[in-house]
Amino acid sequence: MPKVSIVMPIYNGKKYIEKAVESILIQAFSDFELIIIDDGSTDGSGELLKDKFGDKIKYVYQKNKGAAAAVNKGISLSLGGYIAFCDQDDWWLPEKLKRQVDFLEGNKGMAMVYGDALMADENGKILDETWMQLRAVRYYEGSYSDCVVRLFDRNFICAPLSVLVRKNVFDAIGLFNEKFSSAYDYDYWFRLLEAGFKIGYIKEPLVVWRTHEGQKSRDIHRAKAMQIGILKSFLKRKPEFSTQHPFLVIKKFIKSYTALFLSNK
């Protein structure tokens, strides 16, 4: 069985997907399976992948259900002891998987490790600032008590793209919540920490996150609304957090609802 299962959800990603897949196939660490879940593409993405990569990938087609459902399908089919993710328009640096596998192998108490990301424009040109620098956030690692306040204030983990997770985390707390289709990772980081798992950080960019100009305002609005829903869901599970950190909670919801209102203009 492979040591790592890599899950890639795709939807009409023909323009970018070759680069994403190739960046995985040239990894310095090679004991993996690449599971691609095609979430109802109509642009020929599946045909391209099967023709170009053949048995180097595991390709599965499903009717369109959303990114979280596609990722969950991939996890349910996985055989590896570690789970990694890559989106169709992003790509990995060659040492990404090796660095993260080595980290978790050497830190048995850590359930997940994440790293920073280089940023690229729509054409793939690398930008000057990393994700951490652009968002002006710092990293945090450790347990619930070390991280949850900072996570509530701001998501400091750069997307599923940047993480490697032990499979037993999913066995213990389940899959991503498909209700939060465009922010399912943020919800999961809360649940992971709540369950007593610890996270670690590698202090370097390991992946490249492609940005897109002209993101649809309705998509931004939906994402902002889901982030608020995730925070409310966390507080419902952990009502004592509001008592312990009242000013943070008030400040966060003021900022979040303001951003939601502005995104709807």
mmCIF file with all atom_site columns, N, CA and C in Angstrom, residues 131-138:
data_model
loop_
_atom_site.group_PDB
_atom_site.id
_atom_site.type_symbol
_atom_site.label_atom_id
_atom_site.label_alt_id
_atom_site.label_comp_id
_atom_site.label_asym_id
_atom_site.label_entity_id
_atom_site.label_seq_id
_atom_site.pdbx_PDB_ins_code
_atom_site.Cartn_x
_atom_site.Cartn_y
_atom_site.Cartn_z
_atom_site.occupancy
_atom_site.B_iso_or_equiv
_atom_site.pdbx_formal_charge
_atom_site.auth_seq_id
_atom_site.auth_comp_id
_atom_site.auth_asym_id
_atom_site.auth_atom_id
_atom_site.pdbx_PDB_model_num
ATOM 1  N N  . TRP A 1 131 ? 2.123  33.560 0.945  1.00 0.00 ? 131 TRP A N  1
ATOM 2  C CA . TRP A 1 131 ? 0.771  33.658 1.510  1.00 0.00 ? 131 TRP A CA 1
ATOM 3  C C  . TRP A 1 131 ? 0.805  34.263 2.900  1.00 0.00 ? 131 TRP A C  1
ATOM 4  N N  . MET A 1 132 ? 1.731  33.820 3.725  1.00 0.00 ? 132 MET A N  1
ATOM 5  C CA . MET A 1 132 ? 1.853  34.344 5.088  1.00 0.00 ? 132 MET A CA 1
ATOM 6  C C  . MET A 1 132 ? 2.166  35.836 5.079  1.00 0.00 ? 132 MET A C  1
ATOM 7  N N  . GLN A 1 133 ? 3.067  36.250 4.215  1.00 0.00 ? 133 GLN A N  1
ATOM 8  C CA . GLN A 1 133 ? 3.445  37.658 4.134  1.00 0.00 ? 133 GLN A CA 1
ATOM 9  C C  . GLN A 1 133 ? 2.291  38.507 3.617  1.00 0.00 ? 133 GLN A C  1
ATOM 10 N N  . LEU A 1 134 ? 1.597  38.002 2.617  1.00 0.00 ? 134 LEU A N  1
ATOM 11 C CA . LEU A 1 134 ? 0.498  38.754 2.017  1.00 0.00 ? 134 LEU A CA 1
ATOM 12 C C  . LEU A 1 134 ? -0.635 38.969 3.011  1.00 0.00 ? 134 LEU A C  1
ATOM 13 N N  . ARG A 1 135 ? -0.919 37.973 3.803  1.00 0.00 ? 135 ARG A N  1
ATOM 14 C CA . ARG A 1 135 ? -2.000 38.066 4.785  1.00 0.00 ? 135 ARG A CA 1
ATOM 15 C C  . ARG A 1 135 ? -1.540 38.618 6.130  1.00 0.00 ? 135 ARG A C  1
ATOM 16 N N  . ALA A 1 136 ? -0.236 38.843 6.246  1.00 0.00 ? 136 ALA A N  1
ATOM 17 C CA . ALA A 1 136 ? 0.337  39.394 7.487  1.00 0.00 ? 136 ALA A CA 1
ATOM 18 C C  . ALA A 1 136 ? -0.053 38.551 8.700  1.00 0.00 ? 136 ALA A C  1
ATOM 19 N N  . VAL A 1 137 ? 0.090  37.235 8.543  1.00 0.00 ? 137 VAL A N  1
ATOM 20 C CA . VAL A 1 137 ? -0.170 36.323 9.655  1.00 0.00 ? 137 VAL A CA 1
ATOM 21 C C  . VAL A 1 137 ? 1.112  35.594 10.023 1.00 0.00 ? 137 VAL A C  1
ATOM 22 N N  . ARG A 1 138 ? 1.175  35.082 11.216 1.00 0.00 ? 138 ARG A N  1
ATOM 23 C CA . ARG A 1 138 ? 2.299  34.264 11.642 1.00 0.00 ? 138 ARG A CA 1
ATOM 24 C C  . ARG A 1 138 ? 1.802  32.845 11.867 1.00 0.00 ? 138 ARG A C  1
#
